Short mmCIF file of N, CA and C in Angstrom, two decimals:
data_model
loop_
_atom_site.label_atom_id
_atom_site.label_comp_id
_atom_site.label_asym_id
_atom_site.label_seq_id
_atom_site.Cartn_x
_atom_site.Cartn_y
_atom_site.Cartn_z
N MET A 48 97.94 -82.69 -32.81
CA MET A 48 97.22 -81.21 -32.72
C MET A 48 98.48 -80.63 -32.14
N LYS A 49 97.94 -79.38 -32.89
CA LYS A 49 99.19 -78.26 -32.49
C LYS A 49 98.72 -77.51 -31.80
N THR A 50 99.30 -76.89 -30.94
CA THR A 50 98.81 -75.97 -29.74
C THR A 50 99.53 -74.49 -30.21
N THR A 51 98.88 -73.20 -29.68
CA THR A 51 99.19 -71.88 -29.56
C THR A 51 99.06 -71.38 -28.33
N ASP A 52 99.65 -70.24 -27.88
CA ASP A 52 99.42 -70.00 -26.52
C ASP A 52 99.86 -68.34 -26.75
N ASP A 53 98.64 -67.41 -26.35
CA ASP A 53 98.77 -65.97 -26.47
C ASP A 53 99.30 -65.44 -24.95
N GLY A 54 99.42 -66.16 -24.03
CA GLY A 54 99.55 -65.74 -22.83
C GLY A 54 98.26 -65.84 -22.05
N THR A 55 97.12 -65.82 -22.56
CA THR A 55 96.04 -65.73 -21.77
C THR A 55 95.03 -67.02 -22.36
N THR A 56 95.33 -67.07 -23.57
CA THR A 56 94.20 -68.18 -24.23
C THR A 56 95.08 -69.26 -25.09
N ARG A 57 94.79 -70.50 -24.82
CA ARG A 57 95.51 -71.62 -25.78
C ARG A 57 94.62 -72.22 -26.46
N ARG A 58 95.20 -72.32 -27.66
CA ARG A 58 94.30 -73.04 -28.67
C ARG A 58 95.02 -74.25 -29.26
N ALA A 59 93.82 -75.45 -29.74
CA ALA A 59 94.49 -76.73 -30.18
C ALA A 59 94.00 -76.30 -31.57
N HIS A 60 94.84 -76.84 -32.56
CA HIS A 60 94.47 -76.83 -34.00
C HIS A 60 94.69 -78.05 -34.68
N SER A 61 93.80 -78.38 -35.20
CA SER A 61 93.63 -80.26 -35.72
C SER A 61 94.45 -80.34 -37.09
N GLY A 62 94.65 -79.11 -37.59
CA GLY A 62 95.04 -78.91 -39.07
C GLY A 62 93.56 -79.14 -40.11
N ALA A 63 92.71 -79.59 -39.77
CA ALA A 63 91.82 -79.65 -40.55
C ALA A 63 91.54 -78.72 -41.46
N VAL A 64 91.43 -78.72 -42.79
CA VAL A 64 91.27 -77.93 -44.11
C VAL A 64 90.30 -76.73 -43.44
N TRP A 65 89.59 -77.07 -43.22
CA TRP A 65 88.21 -76.11 -42.62
C TRP A 65 88.81 -74.95 -41.87
N GLU A 66 89.72 -75.40 -40.66
CA GLU A 66 90.18 -74.29 -40.03
C GLU A 66 90.67 -73.09 -40.42
N ASP A 67 91.46 -73.34 -41.66
CA ASP A 67 91.86 -71.93 -42.23
C ASP A 67 90.94 -71.32 -42.83
N LYS A 68 90.33 -72.03 -43.56
CA LYS A 68 89.26 -71.42 -44.57
C LYS A 68 88.01 -70.86 -43.49
N VAL A 69 87.80 -71.08 -42.61
CA VAL A 69 86.51 -70.65 -41.72
C VAL A 69 87.42 -69.80 -40.75
N GLY A 70 88.44 -69.93 -40.44
CA GLY A 70 89.00 -69.39 -39.19
C GLY A 70 88.62 -69.49 -38.11
N TYR A 71 88.69 -70.76 -37.39
CA TYR A 71 88.49 -71.15 -36.26
C TYR A 71 89.56 -72.04 -35.95
N CYS A 72 89.48 -73.10 -34.78
CA CYS A 72 90.59 -73.98 -34.23
C CYS A 72 89.81 -75.14 -33.65
N ARG A 73 90.27 -76.43 -33.31
CA ARG A 73 89.28 -77.31 -32.45
C ARG A 73 88.96 -77.04 -31.29
N ALA A 74 89.69 -76.31 -30.56
CA ALA A 74 89.68 -75.96 -29.27
C ALA A 74 90.01 -75.05 -28.65
N VAL A 75 89.24 -74.34 -27.76
CA VAL A 75 90.05 -73.23 -27.06
C VAL A 75 90.11 -73.36 -25.48
N ARG A 76 91.13 -73.07 -24.81
CA ARG A 76 91.11 -72.92 -23.54
C ARG A 76 91.60 -71.64 -22.70
N ARG A 77 90.73 -70.99 -21.78
CA ARG A 77 91.10 -69.87 -21.55
C ARG A 77 90.58 -70.36 -19.82
N GLY A 78 91.87 -70.05 -18.95
CA GLY A 78 91.63 -70.76 -17.51
C GLY A 78 91.08 -71.73 -17.43
N ALA A 79 90.12 -72.13 -16.57
CA ALA A 79 89.87 -73.74 -16.53
C ALA A 79 89.10 -74.03 -17.54
N HIS A 80 88.40 -72.93 -18.54
CA HIS A 80 87.40 -73.43 -19.42
C HIS A 80 87.98 -73.72 -20.60
N ILE A 81 87.33 -74.94 -21.33
CA ILE A 81 87.69 -75.23 -22.54
C ILE A 81 86.53 -75.48 -23.35
N TRP A 82 86.40 -75.31 -24.48
CA TRP A 82 85.29 -75.30 -25.60
C TRP A 82 85.89 -76.14 -26.63
N VAL A 83 85.38 -77.03 -27.04
CA VAL A 83 85.38 -77.90 -28.18
C VAL A 83 84.49 -77.55 -29.46
N THR A 84 85.15 -77.26 -30.50
CA THR A 84 84.15 -76.90 -31.62
C THR A 84 83.27 -78.19 -32.02
N GLY A 85 82.36 -78.20 -33.17
CA GLY A 85 81.76 -78.94 -33.74
C GLY A 85 82.77 -79.89 -34.47
N THR A 86 82.60 -81.07 -34.16
CA THR A 86 83.35 -82.37 -34.41
C THR A 86 82.95 -83.27 -35.10
N VAL A 87 83.04 -83.73 -36.51
CA VAL A 87 82.71 -84.67 -36.92
C VAL A 87 83.66 -85.76 -37.32
N SER A 88 83.18 -87.04 -38.20
CA SER A 88 84.06 -88.11 -38.08
C SER A 88 84.67 -87.91 -39.26
N VAL A 89 86.17 -87.74 -39.15
CA VAL A 89 86.73 -87.65 -40.38
C VAL A 89 88.50 -88.42 -39.74
N ASP A 90 89.01 -88.69 -41.08
CA ASP A 90 90.70 -89.02 -40.83
C ASP A 90 91.60 -87.85 -40.65
N ALA A 91 93.11 -88.06 -40.26
CA ALA A 91 93.80 -87.08 -40.61
C ALA A 91 93.90 -85.92 -41.78
N GLU A 92 93.64 -86.75 -42.74
CA GLU A 92 93.33 -85.79 -44.11
C GLU A 92 92.19 -85.26 -44.31
N GLY A 93 91.12 -85.49 -43.05
CA GLY A 93 90.01 -84.73 -43.40
C GLY A 93 88.90 -85.76 -44.22
N GLN A 94 89.13 -86.63 -44.46
CA GLN A 94 88.22 -87.56 -45.25
C GLN A 94 87.00 -88.33 -44.40
N ALA A 95 86.10 -88.06 -44.85
CA ALA A 95 84.82 -88.83 -44.13
C ALA A 95 84.99 -90.33 -43.63
N LEU A 96 84.93 -90.63 -42.45
CA LEU A 96 85.06 -92.00 -41.89
C LEU A 96 83.76 -92.70 -41.35
N HIS A 97 83.84 -94.26 -41.58
CA HIS A 97 82.52 -94.54 -41.06
C HIS A 97 81.22 -94.14 -41.32
N ILE A 98 81.28 -94.03 -43.00
CA ILE A 98 80.07 -93.59 -43.87
C ILE A 98 78.96 -94.67 -43.32
N ASP A 99 77.76 -94.09 -43.11
CA ASP A 99 76.54 -95.15 -42.82
C ASP A 99 76.52 -96.05 -41.47
N ASP A 100 77.59 -95.50 -40.77
CA ASP A 100 77.63 -95.83 -39.02
C ASP A 100 77.47 -95.21 -37.95
N PRO A 101 76.05 -94.68 -37.56
CA PRO A 101 76.36 -93.83 -36.68
C PRO A 101 77.06 -93.61 -35.51
N GLN A 102 76.95 -95.07 -34.79
CA GLN A 102 77.69 -95.29 -33.66
C GLN A 102 79.20 -95.01 -33.85
N ALA A 103 79.74 -95.54 -35.17
CA ALA A 103 81.22 -95.37 -35.12
C ALA A 103 81.86 -94.07 -35.64
N GLN A 104 80.86 -93.24 -36.13
CA GLN A 104 80.97 -91.76 -36.60
C GLN A 104 81.02 -91.26 -35.28
N ALA A 105 80.19 -91.47 -34.23
CA ALA A 105 79.68 -90.72 -33.03
C ALA A 105 81.31 -91.00 -32.22
N ARG A 106 81.92 -92.57 -31.99
CA ARG A 106 83.31 -92.50 -31.22
C ARG A 106 84.25 -91.94 -32.07
N ARG A 107 84.13 -91.75 -33.13
CA ARG A 107 85.56 -91.14 -34.01
C ARG A 107 85.30 -89.47 -33.45
N CYS A 108 84.39 -89.17 -33.35
CA CYS A 108 84.07 -87.73 -33.22
C CYS A 108 84.85 -87.64 -31.33
N PHE A 109 84.36 -88.35 -30.66
CA PHE A 109 85.07 -88.53 -29.34
C PHE A 109 86.15 -88.59 -29.41
N ASP A 110 86.86 -89.33 -30.25
CA ASP A 110 88.37 -89.75 -30.23
C ASP A 110 88.95 -88.17 -30.31
N ILE A 111 88.32 -87.71 -31.50
CA ILE A 111 89.01 -86.43 -31.81
C ILE A 111 88.74 -85.40 -30.74
N ILE A 112 87.84 -85.19 -30.18
CA ILE A 112 87.21 -84.22 -29.25
C ILE A 112 88.46 -84.55 -27.96
N GLU A 113 88.57 -85.68 -27.81
CA GLU A 113 89.51 -86.39 -26.57
C GLU A 113 90.97 -85.88 -26.72
N GLU A 114 91.52 -85.86 -28.09
CA GLU A 114 92.78 -85.76 -28.68
C GLU A 114 92.85 -84.02 -28.42
N ALA A 115 92.08 -83.27 -28.50
CA ALA A 115 92.01 -81.80 -28.45
C ALA A 115 91.96 -81.66 -26.82
N LEU A 116 91.15 -82.36 -26.06
CA LEU A 116 91.00 -81.95 -24.77
C LEU A 116 92.65 -82.23 -23.93
N LYS A 117 93.15 -83.60 -24.20
CA LYS A 117 94.40 -83.72 -24.07
C LYS A 117 95.59 -82.42 -24.39
N ALA A 118 95.43 -82.09 -25.69
CA ALA A 118 96.29 -81.12 -26.09
C ALA A 118 96.20 -79.71 -25.07
N LEU A 119 94.87 -79.51 -24.69
CA LEU A 119 94.97 -78.70 -23.50
C LEU A 119 95.08 -79.02 -22.09
N GLY A 120 95.25 -79.92 -21.67
CA GLY A 120 95.63 -80.41 -20.36
C GLY A 120 94.12 -80.86 -19.70
N ALA A 121 93.36 -81.56 -20.37
CA ALA A 121 92.47 -81.91 -19.97
C ALA A 121 91.80 -83.54 -20.60
N ASP A 122 90.91 -83.82 -19.76
CA ASP A 122 90.74 -85.62 -20.35
C ASP A 122 88.92 -85.46 -20.50
N GLN A 123 88.42 -86.62 -20.55
CA GLN A 123 87.02 -86.53 -20.81
C GLN A 123 86.22 -86.37 -19.46
N SER A 124 86.83 -86.67 -18.30
CA SER A 124 86.32 -86.23 -17.12
C SER A 124 86.33 -85.09 -16.72
N ASP A 125 86.69 -84.11 -17.22
CA ASP A 125 86.54 -82.67 -17.34
C ASP A 125 85.50 -82.21 -18.32
N VAL A 126 84.74 -82.98 -19.24
CA VAL A 126 83.64 -82.63 -20.00
C VAL A 126 82.31 -82.18 -18.93
N MET A 127 81.59 -81.14 -19.09
CA MET A 127 80.49 -80.66 -18.33
C MET A 127 79.45 -80.39 -19.10
N ARG A 128 79.41 -80.52 -20.64
CA ARG A 128 78.48 -80.37 -21.53
C ARG A 128 78.69 -81.13 -22.83
N THR A 129 77.87 -81.81 -23.38
CA THR A 129 78.12 -82.29 -24.70
C THR A 129 76.72 -81.67 -25.58
N ARG A 130 77.24 -81.56 -26.84
CA ARG A 130 75.83 -81.10 -28.11
C ARG A 130 75.94 -81.93 -28.98
N MET A 131 74.84 -82.61 -29.30
CA MET A 131 75.14 -83.57 -30.39
C MET A 131 74.09 -83.22 -31.53
N PHE A 132 74.54 -82.78 -32.58
CA PHE A 132 73.54 -82.57 -33.70
C PHE A 132 73.68 -83.75 -34.68
N VAL A 133 72.57 -84.08 -34.91
CA VAL A 133 72.39 -85.50 -35.74
C VAL A 133 71.52 -84.86 -36.97
N THR A 134 71.89 -85.88 -38.32
CA THR A 134 70.99 -85.64 -39.31
C THR A 134 69.59 -86.34 -39.14
N ASP A 135 69.70 -87.23 -38.46
CA ASP A 135 68.55 -88.62 -38.47
C ASP A 135 68.62 -89.20 -37.10
N ILE A 136 67.36 -88.08 -36.31
CA ILE A 136 66.99 -88.71 -34.78
C ILE A 136 66.75 -90.18 -34.81
N SER A 137 66.25 -90.86 -35.67
CA SER A 137 66.03 -92.34 -35.37
C SER A 137 67.47 -93.27 -34.99
N HIS A 138 68.34 -92.65 -34.91
CA HIS A 138 69.78 -93.47 -34.63
C HIS A 138 70.15 -93.04 -33.23
N TRP A 139 69.23 -92.30 -32.49
CA TRP A 139 69.65 -91.61 -31.11
C TRP A 139 70.15 -92.83 -30.31
N GLU A 140 69.80 -93.96 -30.63
CA GLU A 140 70.17 -94.94 -29.74
C GLU A 140 71.61 -95.14 -29.84
N ALA A 141 71.83 -95.40 -31.48
CA ALA A 141 73.31 -95.72 -31.60
C ALA A 141 74.31 -94.49 -30.91
N PHE A 142 73.74 -93.29 -31.35
CA PHE A 142 74.49 -92.07 -31.10
C PHE A 142 74.88 -92.52 -29.21
N GLY A 143 73.66 -92.45 -28.74
CA GLY A 143 73.82 -92.77 -26.98
C GLY A 143 74.60 -93.55 -26.84
N ARG A 144 74.58 -94.79 -27.13
CA ARG A 144 75.58 -95.64 -27.11
C ARG A 144 76.94 -95.24 -27.02
N ALA A 145 77.30 -94.52 -28.18
CA ALA A 145 78.37 -94.27 -27.90
C ALA A 145 78.66 -93.15 -26.88
N HIS A 146 77.90 -92.32 -26.60
CA HIS A 146 78.10 -91.50 -25.58
C HIS A 146 78.21 -91.69 -24.32
N GLY A 147 77.22 -92.94 -24.33
CA GLY A 147 77.25 -93.86 -22.85
C GLY A 147 78.84 -94.48 -22.49
N GLU A 148 79.48 -95.03 -23.40
CA GLU A 148 80.66 -95.71 -23.60
C GLU A 148 81.81 -94.79 -22.94
N ARG A 149 81.77 -93.30 -23.48
CA ARG A 149 82.64 -92.64 -22.89
C ARG A 149 82.25 -91.82 -21.90
N PHE A 150 81.15 -91.61 -21.27
CA PHE A 150 80.79 -90.77 -19.79
C PHE A 150 79.94 -91.38 -19.14
N ARG A 151 79.62 -92.73 -19.15
CA ARG A 151 79.25 -93.50 -18.06
C ARG A 151 79.73 -93.18 -16.84
N ASP A 152 80.92 -92.93 -16.43
CA ASP A 152 81.23 -92.94 -15.30
C ASP A 152 81.63 -91.38 -14.66
N HIS A 153 81.25 -90.44 -15.57
CA HIS A 153 81.37 -88.94 -15.58
C HIS A 153 80.75 -88.37 -16.41
N PRO A 154 78.88 -88.73 -16.22
CA PRO A 154 77.92 -87.92 -17.30
C PRO A 154 77.88 -86.41 -17.10
N PRO A 155 78.01 -85.79 -18.45
CA PRO A 155 77.82 -84.39 -18.38
C PRO A 155 76.66 -83.92 -18.64
N ALA A 156 76.20 -82.93 -18.85
CA ALA A 156 74.94 -82.64 -19.28
C ALA A 156 74.75 -82.40 -20.69
N THR A 157 74.04 -83.01 -21.81
CA THR A 157 74.02 -83.29 -22.90
C THR A 157 72.46 -82.60 -23.67
N THR A 158 72.83 -82.65 -24.87
CA THR A 158 71.50 -82.33 -25.62
C THR A 158 72.04 -83.06 -27.08
N MET A 159 70.80 -83.62 -27.78
CA MET A 159 70.71 -84.12 -29.15
C MET A 159 69.66 -83.45 -29.63
N VAL A 160 70.28 -82.91 -30.96
CA VAL A 160 69.20 -82.14 -31.72
C VAL A 160 69.37 -82.56 -33.32
N GLU A 161 68.21 -82.82 -33.90
CA GLU A 161 68.30 -83.07 -35.42
C GLU A 161 68.27 -81.71 -36.23
N VAL A 162 69.12 -81.94 -36.91
CA VAL A 162 69.41 -80.71 -38.04
C VAL A 162 69.21 -81.10 -39.46
N SER A 163 68.91 -80.46 -40.48
CA SER A 163 68.86 -80.76 -41.64
C SER A 163 69.83 -81.36 -42.50
N ARG A 164 71.14 -80.85 -42.19
CA ARG A 164 72.24 -81.24 -42.73
C ARG A 164 73.61 -80.67 -42.44
N PHE A 165 74.66 -81.34 -42.83
CA PHE A 165 75.99 -80.65 -42.64
C PHE A 165 76.82 -80.26 -43.65
N ILE A 166 77.90 -79.98 -43.63
CA ILE A 166 78.87 -79.43 -44.72
C ILE A 166 79.34 -80.74 -45.88
N ALA A 167 78.64 -81.80 -45.56
CA ALA A 167 79.05 -83.03 -46.43
C ALA A 167 78.06 -84.07 -46.08
N PRO A 168 77.44 -84.73 -46.96
CA PRO A 168 76.27 -85.57 -46.36
C PRO A 168 76.58 -86.88 -45.89
N GLU A 169 78.05 -87.03 -46.02
CA GLU A 169 78.38 -88.40 -45.19
C GLU A 169 78.06 -88.17 -43.81
N PHE A 170 78.23 -87.29 -43.44
CA PHE A 170 78.38 -86.96 -42.13
C PHE A 170 76.87 -87.26 -41.35
N LEU A 171 76.79 -87.80 -40.18
CA LEU A 171 75.77 -87.88 -39.65
C LEU A 171 75.52 -87.67 -38.18
N ILE A 172 76.74 -87.18 -37.38
CA ILE A 172 76.59 -86.42 -36.52
C ILE A 172 77.70 -85.27 -35.92
N GLU A 173 77.55 -84.51 -35.36
CA GLU A 173 78.57 -83.05 -35.34
C GLU A 173 78.61 -82.87 -33.64
N ILE A 174 79.60 -83.10 -32.57
CA ILE A 174 79.40 -83.17 -31.66
C ILE A 174 80.40 -82.09 -31.07
N GLU A 175 79.90 -80.98 -30.08
CA GLU A 175 80.65 -80.13 -29.22
C GLU A 175 80.54 -80.44 -27.97
N ALA A 176 81.98 -80.37 -27.18
CA ALA A 176 81.95 -80.33 -25.76
C ALA A 176 82.63 -79.31 -25.02
N ASP A 177 82.24 -78.89 -24.02
CA ASP A 177 82.85 -77.94 -22.83
C ASP A 177 83.22 -78.65 -21.94
N ALA A 178 84.29 -78.64 -21.23
CA ALA A 178 84.96 -78.68 -20.41
C ALA A 178 85.38 -77.88 -19.06
N CYS A 179 85.68 -78.19 -17.72
CA CYS A 179 86.15 -77.30 -17.06
C CYS A 179 87.20 -78.11 -15.96
N VAL A 180 88.33 -77.53 -16.04
CA VAL A 180 89.42 -78.27 -15.35
C VAL A 180 89.84 -77.63 -14.04
N ILE A 181 89.20 -78.40 -12.95
CA ILE A 181 89.52 -77.72 -11.48
C ILE A 181 90.09 -78.41 -10.83
N GLU A 182 90.93 -78.03 -9.97
CA GLU A 182 91.82 -79.20 -9.19
C GLU A 182 90.70 -79.85 -8.20
N THR A 183 91.10 -81.05 -7.72
CA THR A 183 90.28 -81.33 -6.80
C THR A 183 90.02 -80.74 -5.50
N GLY A 184 88.62 -80.40 -5.22
CA GLY A 184 88.51 -79.64 -4.01
C GLY A 184 88.46 -78.56 -4.00
N ILE A 185 89.25 -78.02 -5.10
CA ILE A 185 89.10 -76.19 -5.06
C ILE A 185 88.21 -75.93 -6.19
N LEU A 186 87.67 -74.72 -6.19
CA LEU A 186 86.67 -73.92 -6.92
C LEU A 186 87.58 -72.79 -7.69
N GLU A 187 86.89 -72.38 -9.12
CA GLU A 187 87.62 -71.27 -9.52
C GLU A 187 88.10 -70.16 -8.63
N THR A 188 87.46 -69.73 -7.70
CA THR A 188 87.36 -68.94 -6.74
C THR A 188 88.68 -69.11 -5.91
N GLY A 189 89.29 -70.43 -5.86
CA GLY A 189 90.11 -70.71 -4.72
C GLY A 189 89.76 -71.27 -3.82
N THR A 190 88.30 -71.09 -3.16
CA THR A 190 87.84 -71.54 -2.04
C THR A 190 87.69 -73.04 -2.16
N ILE A 191 87.70 -73.52 -0.77
CA ILE A 191 87.50 -75.41 -0.68
C ILE A 191 85.86 -75.59 -1.04
N ALA A 192 85.73 -76.65 -1.88
CA ALA A 192 84.64 -77.09 -2.34
C ALA A 192 83.84 -77.67 -1.31
N GLU A 193 82.64 -77.54 -0.75
CA GLU A 193 82.07 -78.16 0.29
C GLU A 193 80.90 -79.11 -0.04
N ASP A 194 80.59 -80.33 0.39
CA ASP A 194 79.33 -81.18 -0.25
C ASP A 194 78.32 -80.66 0.22
N THR A 195 77.32 -80.32 -0.41
CA THR A 195 76.04 -79.51 0.20
C THR A 195 75.01 -80.42 0.27
N GLN A 196 75.01 -81.58 -0.05
CA GLN A 196 73.82 -82.80 -0.32
C GLN A 196 73.92 -83.12 1.33
#
């Protein structure tokens, strides 16, 4: 994963063929916030992986997302929200198992929505993630976080 930094914004580039064609990058970080773009199950050359295996496709998406997060100084425990777009909601349990494997100890807010199709018919799921990297006990404003519960 290649990163670029313009002084205010860091970007992680996976090298996917679509990045140059469409004009996007895998993930963007500004301050404490990271946004990871829609991610599908592909290998390093952009070929679809795990065709017809919903859980394996979701796991591969999370692997790619984790790589992008690491490139920008974060990890999956920093993920605050995920969005799972799926072409067949009847596979929700398989997608959910993969999500649970990654986030059981630090569950984010999440959404799963059925869509009609993706850029290629082999893809069963596309996942986005939003993360926030905050030092332990410190809010973005610099004040100490207090337990209000």
